[in-house]
Short mmCIF file of C-alpha atoms in Angstrom, two decimals:
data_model
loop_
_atom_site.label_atom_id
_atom_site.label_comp_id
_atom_site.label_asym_id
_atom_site.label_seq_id
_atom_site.Cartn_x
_atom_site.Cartn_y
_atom_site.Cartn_z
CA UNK A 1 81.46 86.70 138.28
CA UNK A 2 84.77 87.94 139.72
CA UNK A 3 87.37 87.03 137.21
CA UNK A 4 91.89 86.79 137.96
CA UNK A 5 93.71 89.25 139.49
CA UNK A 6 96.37 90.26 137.01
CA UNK A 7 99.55 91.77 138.37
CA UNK A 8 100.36 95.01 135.97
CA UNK A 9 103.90 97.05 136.15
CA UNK A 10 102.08 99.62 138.50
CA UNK A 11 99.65 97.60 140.74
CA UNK A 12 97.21 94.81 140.96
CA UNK A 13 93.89 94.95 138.68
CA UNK A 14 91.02 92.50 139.62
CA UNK A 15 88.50 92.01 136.60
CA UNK A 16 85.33 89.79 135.55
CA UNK A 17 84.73 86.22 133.86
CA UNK A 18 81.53 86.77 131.44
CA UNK A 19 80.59 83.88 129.19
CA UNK A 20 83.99 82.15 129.42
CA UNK A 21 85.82 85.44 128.39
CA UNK A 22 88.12 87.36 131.14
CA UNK A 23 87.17 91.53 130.97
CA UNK A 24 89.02 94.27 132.36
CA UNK A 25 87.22 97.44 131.87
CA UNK A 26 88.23 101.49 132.32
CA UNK A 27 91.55 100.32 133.09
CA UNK A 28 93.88 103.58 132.85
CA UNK A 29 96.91 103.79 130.63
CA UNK A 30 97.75 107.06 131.88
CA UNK A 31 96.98 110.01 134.45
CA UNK A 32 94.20 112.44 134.18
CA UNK A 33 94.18 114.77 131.17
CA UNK A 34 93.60 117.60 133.73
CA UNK A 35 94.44 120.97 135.21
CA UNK A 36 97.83 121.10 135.02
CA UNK A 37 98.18 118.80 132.13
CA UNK A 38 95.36 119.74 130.21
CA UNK A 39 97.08 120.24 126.37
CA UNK A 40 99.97 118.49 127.75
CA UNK A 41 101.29 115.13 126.27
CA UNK A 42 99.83 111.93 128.42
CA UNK A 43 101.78 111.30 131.27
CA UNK A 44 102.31 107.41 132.73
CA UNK A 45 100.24 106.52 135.53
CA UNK A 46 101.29 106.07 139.18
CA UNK A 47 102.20 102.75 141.57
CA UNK A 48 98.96 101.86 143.54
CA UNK A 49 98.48 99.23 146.40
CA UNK A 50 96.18 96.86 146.81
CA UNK A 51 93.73 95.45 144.33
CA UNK A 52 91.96 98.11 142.02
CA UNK A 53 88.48 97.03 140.62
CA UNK A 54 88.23 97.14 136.60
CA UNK A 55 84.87 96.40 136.56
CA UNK A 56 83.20 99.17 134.82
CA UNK A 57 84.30 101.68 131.65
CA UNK A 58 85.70 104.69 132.25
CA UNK A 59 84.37 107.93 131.33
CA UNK A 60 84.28 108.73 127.68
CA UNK A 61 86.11 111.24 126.27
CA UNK A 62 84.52 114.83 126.25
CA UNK A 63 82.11 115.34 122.96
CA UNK A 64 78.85 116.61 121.84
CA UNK A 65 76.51 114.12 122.90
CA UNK A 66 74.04 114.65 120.08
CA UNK A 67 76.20 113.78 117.70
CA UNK A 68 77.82 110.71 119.64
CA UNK A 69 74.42 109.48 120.07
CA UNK A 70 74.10 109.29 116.45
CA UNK A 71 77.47 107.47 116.02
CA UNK A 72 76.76 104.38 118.92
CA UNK A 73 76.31 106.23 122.29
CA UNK A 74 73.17 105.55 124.21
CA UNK A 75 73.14 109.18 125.75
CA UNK A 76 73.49 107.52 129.06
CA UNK A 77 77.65 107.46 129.29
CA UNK A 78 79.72 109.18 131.85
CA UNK A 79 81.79 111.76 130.21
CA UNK A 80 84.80 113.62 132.01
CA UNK A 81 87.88 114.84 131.01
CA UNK A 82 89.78 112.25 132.84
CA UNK A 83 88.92 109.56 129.83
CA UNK A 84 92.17 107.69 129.22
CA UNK A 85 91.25 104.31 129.91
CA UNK A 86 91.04 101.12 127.86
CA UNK A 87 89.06 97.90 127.99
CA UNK A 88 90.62 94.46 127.58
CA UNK A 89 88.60 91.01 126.62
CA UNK A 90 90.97 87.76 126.64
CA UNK A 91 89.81 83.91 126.64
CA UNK A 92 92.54 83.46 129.96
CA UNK A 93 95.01 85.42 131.98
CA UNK A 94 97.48 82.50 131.28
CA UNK A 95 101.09 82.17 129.46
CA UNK A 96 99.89 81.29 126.31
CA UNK A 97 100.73 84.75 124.34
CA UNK A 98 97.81 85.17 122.04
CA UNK A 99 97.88 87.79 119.25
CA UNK A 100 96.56 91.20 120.57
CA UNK A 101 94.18 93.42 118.68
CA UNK A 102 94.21 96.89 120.11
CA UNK A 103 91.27 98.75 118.25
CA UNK A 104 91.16 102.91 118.02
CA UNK A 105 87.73 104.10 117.48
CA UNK A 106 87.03 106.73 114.91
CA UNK A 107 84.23 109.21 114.82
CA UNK A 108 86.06 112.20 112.82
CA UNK A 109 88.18 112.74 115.87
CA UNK A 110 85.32 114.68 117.97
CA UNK A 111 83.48 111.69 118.82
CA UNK A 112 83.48 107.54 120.00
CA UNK A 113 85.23 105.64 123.06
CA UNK A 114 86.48 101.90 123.05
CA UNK A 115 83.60 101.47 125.60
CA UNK A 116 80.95 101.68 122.89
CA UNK A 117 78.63 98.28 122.24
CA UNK A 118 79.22 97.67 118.91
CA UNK A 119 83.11 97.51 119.78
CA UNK A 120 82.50 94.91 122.64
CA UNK A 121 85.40 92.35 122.41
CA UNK A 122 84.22 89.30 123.37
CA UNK A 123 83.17 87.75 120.53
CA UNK A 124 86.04 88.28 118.32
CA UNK A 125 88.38 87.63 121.89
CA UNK A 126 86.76 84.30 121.75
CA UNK A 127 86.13 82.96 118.12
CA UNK A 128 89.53 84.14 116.95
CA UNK A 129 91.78 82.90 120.66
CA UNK A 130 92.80 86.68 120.54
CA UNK A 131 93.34 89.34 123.23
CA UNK A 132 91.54 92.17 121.87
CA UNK A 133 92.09 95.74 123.39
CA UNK A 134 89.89 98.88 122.80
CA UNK A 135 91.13 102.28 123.90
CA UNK A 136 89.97 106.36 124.45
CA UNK A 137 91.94 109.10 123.61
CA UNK A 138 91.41 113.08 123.76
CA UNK A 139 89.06 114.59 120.75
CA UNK A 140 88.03 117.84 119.40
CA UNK A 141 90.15 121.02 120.63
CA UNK A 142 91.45 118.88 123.57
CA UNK A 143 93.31 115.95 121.09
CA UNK A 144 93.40 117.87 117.86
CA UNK A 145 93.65 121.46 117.82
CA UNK A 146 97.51 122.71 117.49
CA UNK A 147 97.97 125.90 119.70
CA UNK A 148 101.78 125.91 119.45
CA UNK A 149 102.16 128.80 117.76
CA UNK A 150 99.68 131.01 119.48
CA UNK A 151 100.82 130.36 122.39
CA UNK A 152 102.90 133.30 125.07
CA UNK A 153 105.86 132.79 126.48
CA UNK A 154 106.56 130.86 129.37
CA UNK A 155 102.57 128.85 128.08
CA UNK A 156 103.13 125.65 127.15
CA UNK A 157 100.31 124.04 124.86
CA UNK A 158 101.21 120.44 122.82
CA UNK A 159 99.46 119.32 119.40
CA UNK A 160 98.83 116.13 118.46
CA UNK A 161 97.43 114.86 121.83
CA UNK A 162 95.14 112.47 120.61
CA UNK A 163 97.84 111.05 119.00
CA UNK A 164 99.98 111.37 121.98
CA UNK A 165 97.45 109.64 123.94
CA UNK A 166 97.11 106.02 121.25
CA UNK A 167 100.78 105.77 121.37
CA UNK A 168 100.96 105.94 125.36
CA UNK A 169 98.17 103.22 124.82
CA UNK A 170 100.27 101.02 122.98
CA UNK A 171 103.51 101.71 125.68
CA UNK A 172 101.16 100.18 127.96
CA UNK A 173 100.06 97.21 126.27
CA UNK A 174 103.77 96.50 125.62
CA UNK A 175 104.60 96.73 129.33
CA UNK A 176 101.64 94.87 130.25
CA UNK A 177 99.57 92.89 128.11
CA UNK A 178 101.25 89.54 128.47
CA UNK A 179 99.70 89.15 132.18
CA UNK A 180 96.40 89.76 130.39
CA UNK A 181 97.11 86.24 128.28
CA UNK A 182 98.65 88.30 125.25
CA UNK A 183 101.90 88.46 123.35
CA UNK A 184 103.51 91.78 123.50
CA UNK A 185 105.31 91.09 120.64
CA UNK A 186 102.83 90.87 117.99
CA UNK A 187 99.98 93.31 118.55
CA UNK A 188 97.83 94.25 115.77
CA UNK A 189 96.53 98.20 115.93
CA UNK A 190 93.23 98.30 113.41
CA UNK A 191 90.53 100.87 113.74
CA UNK A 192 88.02 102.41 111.34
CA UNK A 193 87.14 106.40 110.19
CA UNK A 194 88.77 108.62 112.07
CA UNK A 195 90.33 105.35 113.65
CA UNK A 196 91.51 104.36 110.63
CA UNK A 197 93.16 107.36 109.83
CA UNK A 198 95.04 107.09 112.94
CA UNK A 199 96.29 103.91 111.66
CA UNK A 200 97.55 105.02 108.91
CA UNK A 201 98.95 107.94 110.65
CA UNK A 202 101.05 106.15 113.27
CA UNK A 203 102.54 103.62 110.83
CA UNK A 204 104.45 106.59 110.23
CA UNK A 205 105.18 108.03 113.78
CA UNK A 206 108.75 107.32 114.99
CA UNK A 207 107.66 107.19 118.79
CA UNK A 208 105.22 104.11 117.57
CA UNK A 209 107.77 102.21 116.35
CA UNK A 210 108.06 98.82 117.68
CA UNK A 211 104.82 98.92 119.77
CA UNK A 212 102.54 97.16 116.87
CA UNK A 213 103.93 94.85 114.20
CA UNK A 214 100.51 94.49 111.82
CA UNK A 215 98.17 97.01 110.67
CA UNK A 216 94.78 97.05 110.05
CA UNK A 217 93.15 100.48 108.54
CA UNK A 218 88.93 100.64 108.02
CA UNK A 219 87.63 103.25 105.86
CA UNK A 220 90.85 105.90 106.58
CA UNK A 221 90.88 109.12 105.20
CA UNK A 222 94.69 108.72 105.03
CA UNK A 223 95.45 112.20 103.50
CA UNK A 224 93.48 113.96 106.33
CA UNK A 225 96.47 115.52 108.03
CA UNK A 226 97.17 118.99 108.12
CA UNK A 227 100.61 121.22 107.91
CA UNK A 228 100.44 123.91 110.54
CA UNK A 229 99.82 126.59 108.20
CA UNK A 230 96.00 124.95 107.56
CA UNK A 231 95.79 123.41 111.18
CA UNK A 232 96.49 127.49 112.74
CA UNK A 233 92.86 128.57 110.56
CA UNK A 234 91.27 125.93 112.69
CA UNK A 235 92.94 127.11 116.07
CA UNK A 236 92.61 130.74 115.07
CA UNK A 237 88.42 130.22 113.92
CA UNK A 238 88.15 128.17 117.52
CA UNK A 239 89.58 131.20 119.52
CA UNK A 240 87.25 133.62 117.86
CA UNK A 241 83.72 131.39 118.87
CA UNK A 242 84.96 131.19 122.19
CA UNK A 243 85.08 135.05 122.32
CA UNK A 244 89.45 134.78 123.06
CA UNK A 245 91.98 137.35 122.03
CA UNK A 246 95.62 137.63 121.37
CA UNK A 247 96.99 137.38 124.65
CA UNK A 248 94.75 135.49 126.58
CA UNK A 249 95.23 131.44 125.11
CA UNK A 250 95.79 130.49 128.68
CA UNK A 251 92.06 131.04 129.33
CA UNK A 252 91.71 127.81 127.56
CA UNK A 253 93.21 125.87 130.42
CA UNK A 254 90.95 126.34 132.76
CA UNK A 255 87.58 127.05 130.89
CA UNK A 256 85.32 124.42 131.42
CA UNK A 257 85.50 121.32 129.28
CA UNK A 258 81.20 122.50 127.91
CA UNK A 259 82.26 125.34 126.17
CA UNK A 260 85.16 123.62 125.24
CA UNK A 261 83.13 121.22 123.55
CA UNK A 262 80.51 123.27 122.23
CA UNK A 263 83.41 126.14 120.62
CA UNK A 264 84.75 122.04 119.21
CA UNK A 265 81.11 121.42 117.68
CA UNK A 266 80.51 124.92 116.04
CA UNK A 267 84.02 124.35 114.08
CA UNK A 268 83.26 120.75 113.31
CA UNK A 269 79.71 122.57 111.68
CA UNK A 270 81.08 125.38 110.14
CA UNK A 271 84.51 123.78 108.46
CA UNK A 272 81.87 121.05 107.10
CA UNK A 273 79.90 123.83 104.66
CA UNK A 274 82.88 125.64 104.28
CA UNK A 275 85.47 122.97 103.59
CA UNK A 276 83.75 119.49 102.36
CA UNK A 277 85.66 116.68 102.64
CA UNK A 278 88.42 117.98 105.39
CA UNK A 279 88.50 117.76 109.01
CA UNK A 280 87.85 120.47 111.92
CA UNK A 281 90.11 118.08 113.78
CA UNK A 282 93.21 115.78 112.94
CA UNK A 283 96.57 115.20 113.18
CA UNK A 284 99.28 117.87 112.17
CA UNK A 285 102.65 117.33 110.85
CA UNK A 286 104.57 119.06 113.02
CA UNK A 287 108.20 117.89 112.15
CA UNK A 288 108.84 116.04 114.96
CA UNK A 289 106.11 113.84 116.41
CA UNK A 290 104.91 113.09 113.48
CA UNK A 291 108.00 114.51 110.85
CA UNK A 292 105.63 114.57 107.03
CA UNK A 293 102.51 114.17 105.72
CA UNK A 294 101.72 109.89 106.21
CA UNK A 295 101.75 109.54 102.18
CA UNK A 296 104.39 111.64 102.03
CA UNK A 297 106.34 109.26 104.52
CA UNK A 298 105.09 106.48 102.68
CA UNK A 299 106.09 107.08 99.34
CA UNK A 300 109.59 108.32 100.53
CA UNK A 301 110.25 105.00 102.29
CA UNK A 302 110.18 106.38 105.95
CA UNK A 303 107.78 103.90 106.58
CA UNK A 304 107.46 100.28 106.33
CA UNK A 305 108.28 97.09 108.21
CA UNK A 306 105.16 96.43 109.04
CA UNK A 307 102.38 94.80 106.82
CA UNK A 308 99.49 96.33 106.33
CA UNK A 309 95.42 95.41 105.22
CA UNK A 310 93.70 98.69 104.02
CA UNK A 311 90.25 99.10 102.32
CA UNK A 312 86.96 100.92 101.76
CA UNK A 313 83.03 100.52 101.97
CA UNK A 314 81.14 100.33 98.58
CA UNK A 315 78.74 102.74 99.94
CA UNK A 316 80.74 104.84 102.22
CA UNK A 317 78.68 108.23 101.01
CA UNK A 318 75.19 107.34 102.53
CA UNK A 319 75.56 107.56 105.70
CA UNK A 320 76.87 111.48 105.54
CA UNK A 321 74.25 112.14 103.08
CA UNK A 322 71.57 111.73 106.26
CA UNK A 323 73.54 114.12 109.12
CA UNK A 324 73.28 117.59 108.86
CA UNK A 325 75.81 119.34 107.76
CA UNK A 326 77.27 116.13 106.09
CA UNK A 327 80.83 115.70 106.75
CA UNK A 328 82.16 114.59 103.26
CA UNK A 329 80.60 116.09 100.60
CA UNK A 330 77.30 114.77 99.76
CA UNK A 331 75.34 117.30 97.25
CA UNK A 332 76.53 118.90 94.03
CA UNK A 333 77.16 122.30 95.93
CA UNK A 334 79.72 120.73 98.17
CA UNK A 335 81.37 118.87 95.10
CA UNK A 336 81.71 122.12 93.93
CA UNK A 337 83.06 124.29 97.10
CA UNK A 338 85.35 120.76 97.60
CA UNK A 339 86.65 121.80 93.89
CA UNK A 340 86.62 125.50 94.32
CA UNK A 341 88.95 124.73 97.69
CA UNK A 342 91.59 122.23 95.94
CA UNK A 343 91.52 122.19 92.45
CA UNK A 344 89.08 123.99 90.09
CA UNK A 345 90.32 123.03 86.51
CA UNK A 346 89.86 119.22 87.53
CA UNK A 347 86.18 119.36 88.40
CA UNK A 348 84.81 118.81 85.02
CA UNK A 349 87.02 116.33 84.13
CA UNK A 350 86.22 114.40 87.46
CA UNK A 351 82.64 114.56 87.29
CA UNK A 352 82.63 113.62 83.78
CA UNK A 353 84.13 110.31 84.96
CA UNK A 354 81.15 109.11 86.67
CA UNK A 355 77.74 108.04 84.59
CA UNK A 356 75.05 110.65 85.18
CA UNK A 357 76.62 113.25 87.49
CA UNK A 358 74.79 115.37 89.14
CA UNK A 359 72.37 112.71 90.02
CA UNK A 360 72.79 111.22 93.51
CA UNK A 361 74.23 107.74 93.06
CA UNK A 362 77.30 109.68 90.76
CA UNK A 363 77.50 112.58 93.44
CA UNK A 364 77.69 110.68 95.99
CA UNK A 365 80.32 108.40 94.46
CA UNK A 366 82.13 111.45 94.10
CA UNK A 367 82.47 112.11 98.01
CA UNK A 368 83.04 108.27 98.53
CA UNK A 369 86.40 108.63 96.52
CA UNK A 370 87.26 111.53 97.12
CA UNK A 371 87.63 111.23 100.94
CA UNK A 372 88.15 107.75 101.44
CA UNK A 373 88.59 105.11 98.48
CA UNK A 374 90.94 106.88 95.80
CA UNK A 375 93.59 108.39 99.27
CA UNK A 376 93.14 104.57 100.54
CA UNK A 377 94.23 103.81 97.23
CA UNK A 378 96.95 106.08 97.46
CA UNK A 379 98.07 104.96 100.30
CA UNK A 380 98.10 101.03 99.60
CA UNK A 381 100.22 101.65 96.04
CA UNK A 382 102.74 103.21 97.89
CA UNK A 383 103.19 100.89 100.86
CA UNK A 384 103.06 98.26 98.47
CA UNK A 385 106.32 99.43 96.81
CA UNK A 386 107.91 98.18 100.72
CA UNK A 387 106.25 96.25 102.63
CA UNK A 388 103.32 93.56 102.18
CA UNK A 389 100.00 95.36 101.56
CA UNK A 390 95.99 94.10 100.78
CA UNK A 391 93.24 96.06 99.59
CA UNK A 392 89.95 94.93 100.23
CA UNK A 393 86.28 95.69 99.93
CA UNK A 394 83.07 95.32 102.23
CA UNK A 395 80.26 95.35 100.14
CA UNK A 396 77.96 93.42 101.74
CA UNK A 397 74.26 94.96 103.07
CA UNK A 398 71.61 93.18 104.44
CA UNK A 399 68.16 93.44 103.51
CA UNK A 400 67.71 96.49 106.66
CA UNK A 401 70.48 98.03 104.37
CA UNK A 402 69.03 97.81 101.68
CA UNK A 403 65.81 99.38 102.42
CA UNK A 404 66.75 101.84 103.74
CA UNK A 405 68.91 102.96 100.59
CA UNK A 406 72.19 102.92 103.03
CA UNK A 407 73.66 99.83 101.22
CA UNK A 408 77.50 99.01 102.58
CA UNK A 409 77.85 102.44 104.45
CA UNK A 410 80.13 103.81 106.10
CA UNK A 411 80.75 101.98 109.70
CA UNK A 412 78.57 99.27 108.20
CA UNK A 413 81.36 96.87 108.82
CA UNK A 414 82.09 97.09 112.11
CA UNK A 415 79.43 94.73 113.66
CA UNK A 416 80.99 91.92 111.07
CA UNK A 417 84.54 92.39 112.38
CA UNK A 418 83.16 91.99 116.23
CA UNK A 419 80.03 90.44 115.79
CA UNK A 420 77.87 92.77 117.68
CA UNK A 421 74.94 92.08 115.57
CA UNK A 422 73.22 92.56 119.55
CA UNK A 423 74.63 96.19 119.56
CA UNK A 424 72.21 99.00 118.54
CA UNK A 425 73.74 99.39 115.33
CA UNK A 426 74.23 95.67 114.92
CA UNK A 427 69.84 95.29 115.40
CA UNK A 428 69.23 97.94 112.84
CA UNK A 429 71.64 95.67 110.32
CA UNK A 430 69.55 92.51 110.65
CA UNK A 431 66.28 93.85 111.83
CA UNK A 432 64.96 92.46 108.59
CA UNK A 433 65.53 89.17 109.43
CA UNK A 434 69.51 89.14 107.90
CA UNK A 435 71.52 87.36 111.12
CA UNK A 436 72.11 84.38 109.87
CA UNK A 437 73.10 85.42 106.38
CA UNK A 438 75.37 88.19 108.22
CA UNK A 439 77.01 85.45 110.68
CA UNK A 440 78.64 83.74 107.69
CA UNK A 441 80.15 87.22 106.30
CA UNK A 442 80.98 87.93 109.96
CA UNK A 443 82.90 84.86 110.27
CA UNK A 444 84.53 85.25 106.86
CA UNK A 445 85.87 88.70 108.14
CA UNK A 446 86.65 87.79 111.66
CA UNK A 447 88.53 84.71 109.74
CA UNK A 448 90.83 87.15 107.86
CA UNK A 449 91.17 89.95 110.69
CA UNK A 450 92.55 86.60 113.26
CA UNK A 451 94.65 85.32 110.21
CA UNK A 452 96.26 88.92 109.99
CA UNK A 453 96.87 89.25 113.59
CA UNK A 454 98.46 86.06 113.51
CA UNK A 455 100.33 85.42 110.88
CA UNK A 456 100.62 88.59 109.06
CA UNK A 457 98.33 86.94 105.81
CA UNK A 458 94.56 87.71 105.91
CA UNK A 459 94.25 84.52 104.38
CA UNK A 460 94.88 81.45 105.72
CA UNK A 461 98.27 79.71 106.36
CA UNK A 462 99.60 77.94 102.75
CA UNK A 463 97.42 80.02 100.38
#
């Protein structure tokens, strides 16, 4: 059904009406991350005439699909370069300023898009009376790789373009959200993983300031952000797969975006065995964008202003413990290599800590905290000391979950927060015969995520 035509700063964008909820979908926030502007910061998008259809997604953003697949992707998406697009759900395209929940994916910043099934909108749109807004932005070497320095003269190459690319997201939902039925005053940014990191991240990015007034961070790895001393090893190791000297960086704008991708993959593989528990790909403080380390920021007072919900999965580990190379470490080798890389003289006193190391349950527990819970942690002690802060927990798993030994995993609760127990994801959850159970932890978590939008409390007005 052929929903309102909503009149936007640049032209006219004609959605559709599905089950009482208004979509727009692969509605673009900026031009084409191409050519010319490939490694350039997002530029705003032009005036059209006429009525432009926003039917259908947009392209995701380039990726290895075999991993994506893993991480929500049916294997069936269109994937281009030209990916900078976001999807709106609202109840009406009326005057009646509803919070807005603008979600950033994660997928360790090489995979995801906002277009994926278990992020579908409309039921958290239309149990919570909430505009809720999910976005794309530039991955792997193309979003996260910082060529700066490597770069000739007269070659211009820009870092932090995945970063770039959520905060010309949130420009446009400022300029334009309140013909979509929201409140441009009081959007929410909340996203989870690599997503969640980004949240964290941008709380602390000058150029965000003013474009989101609550915070919501899932599962962040809030200390993985690199100086440009480590980020240059990761531009430098990229360069040597793709067979590129000294000299000849500007090869990399017009290579095609497959070996791009692939050269992308390969680091994301080899940094995993090499380095446990960092990043291929993330942001990099590069004194200006984004001026210090996010904890750093934090703990300095840069920050604040904004209040914030942070927490962690009981279970994060599991899910890296079945992908190959895991990403965090997962087996007592890469507890040891993470060690050996940061800080030898602490490893015996860490594993000692938990009951049984090396058995699984205690090594895995070990990669948990290291990467997520304890910098989360971090992260919440020091934003407490400024601005309003909760911690929380998800450590529910359905009986699916629980056979399967994956417990509260990573990602596990993303399906609550949107209730797309009918994604793929969301089936496996409550193949066991677990929806109705789940519903009533969906709804408690939707409940808090609305309350937070709205009122800046996850709980509810007066307590």
């Amino acid at each position: 059904m052929i929903g309102s035509i909503v009149t936007t700063v640049k032209g006219h964008l004609q959605g559709t009406m599905e089950n009482d909820i208004c979509v727009w979908r692969g509605v673009r926030y900026a031009k084409a991350p191409i050519d010319g502007l490939r490694f350039r910061s997002p530029e705003p998008v032009d005036n059209w005439s006429g009525v432009m259809d926003a039917v259908d997604f947009g392209p995701v953003p380039p990726q290895p699909m075999d991993r994506a697949v893993r991480t929500g992707m049916s294997g069936n998406e269109k994937m281009d370069e030209d990916c900078l697009f976001l999807n709106i759900w609202s109840p009406r395209a009326d005057d009646n300023k509803r919070p807005v929940m603008v979600w950033i994916p994660g997928g360790a910043y090489i995979t995801g898009a906002g277009s994926l099934d278990m992020y579908n909108g409309h039921l958290l749109a239309k149990n919570g009376d909430v505009v809720v807004v999910s976005i794309n932005y530039r991955l792997g070497a193309l979003g996260y790789l910082d060529f700066t320095e490597l770069a000739g003269e007269g070659e211009i190459f820009e870092n932090n373009l995945g970063l770039h690319d959520q905060v010309a997201s949130l420009k446009w939902v400022k300029e334009n959200i309140e013909a979509f039925g929201g409140d441009p005053d009081n959007v929410t940014i909340f996203g989870e993983s690599a997503g969640g990191n980004a949240v964290t991240t941008l709380l602390t990015v000058p150029s965000a300031r003013g474009l989101f007034k609550q915070a919501i961070a899932e599962s962040p790895a809030p200390t993985s952000v690199y100086g440009k001393g480590f980020a240059r090893q990761f531009s430098e190791r990229f360069l040597e797969i793709l067979g590129i000297g000294k000299g000849e960086i500007h090869r990399l704008k017009t290579l095609p975006v497959q070996e791009i991708v692939a050269a992308s993959h390969q680091l994301l593989q080899e940094n995993s065995q090499e380095m446990p528990g960092s990043l291929a790909f993330g942001p990099v403080v590069d004194g200006d964008f984004l001026p210090d380390y996010p904890l750093d920021s934090i703990r300095s007072g840069r920050a604040g202003g904004i209040p914030l919900l942070i927490g962690t999965n009981r279970d994060e580990a599991t899910l890296f413990d079945q992908m190959d190379p895991p990403l965090i470490p997962t087996n007592t080798a890469m507890i040891h290599k993470m060690f050996e890389n940061t800080d030898p003289k602490a490893k015996e006193r860490i594993t000692n800590a938990y009951t049984n190391y090396p058995e699984k349950e205690a090594v895995l527990g070990i990669g948990r905290d290291a990467t997520f819970h304890i910098p989360s942690v971090w992260y919440a002690e020091a934003y407490s000391r400024f601005e309003k802060t909760w911690m929380y927990r998800f450590d529910y798993k359905t009986a699916a979950m629980r056979i399967s030994k994956l417990g509260a995993t990573h990602g596990m609760d993303i399906p609550f927060a949107f209730q797309t127990f009918d994604s793929a994801f969301g089936k496996r959850i409550v193949s066991y015969g677990s929806r109705s159970a789940a519903l009533k932890v969906s709804h408690r978590m939707q409940g808090h995520w609305v309350n937070f939008a709205k009122y800046g409390n996850p709980n509810p007005p007066g307590r």
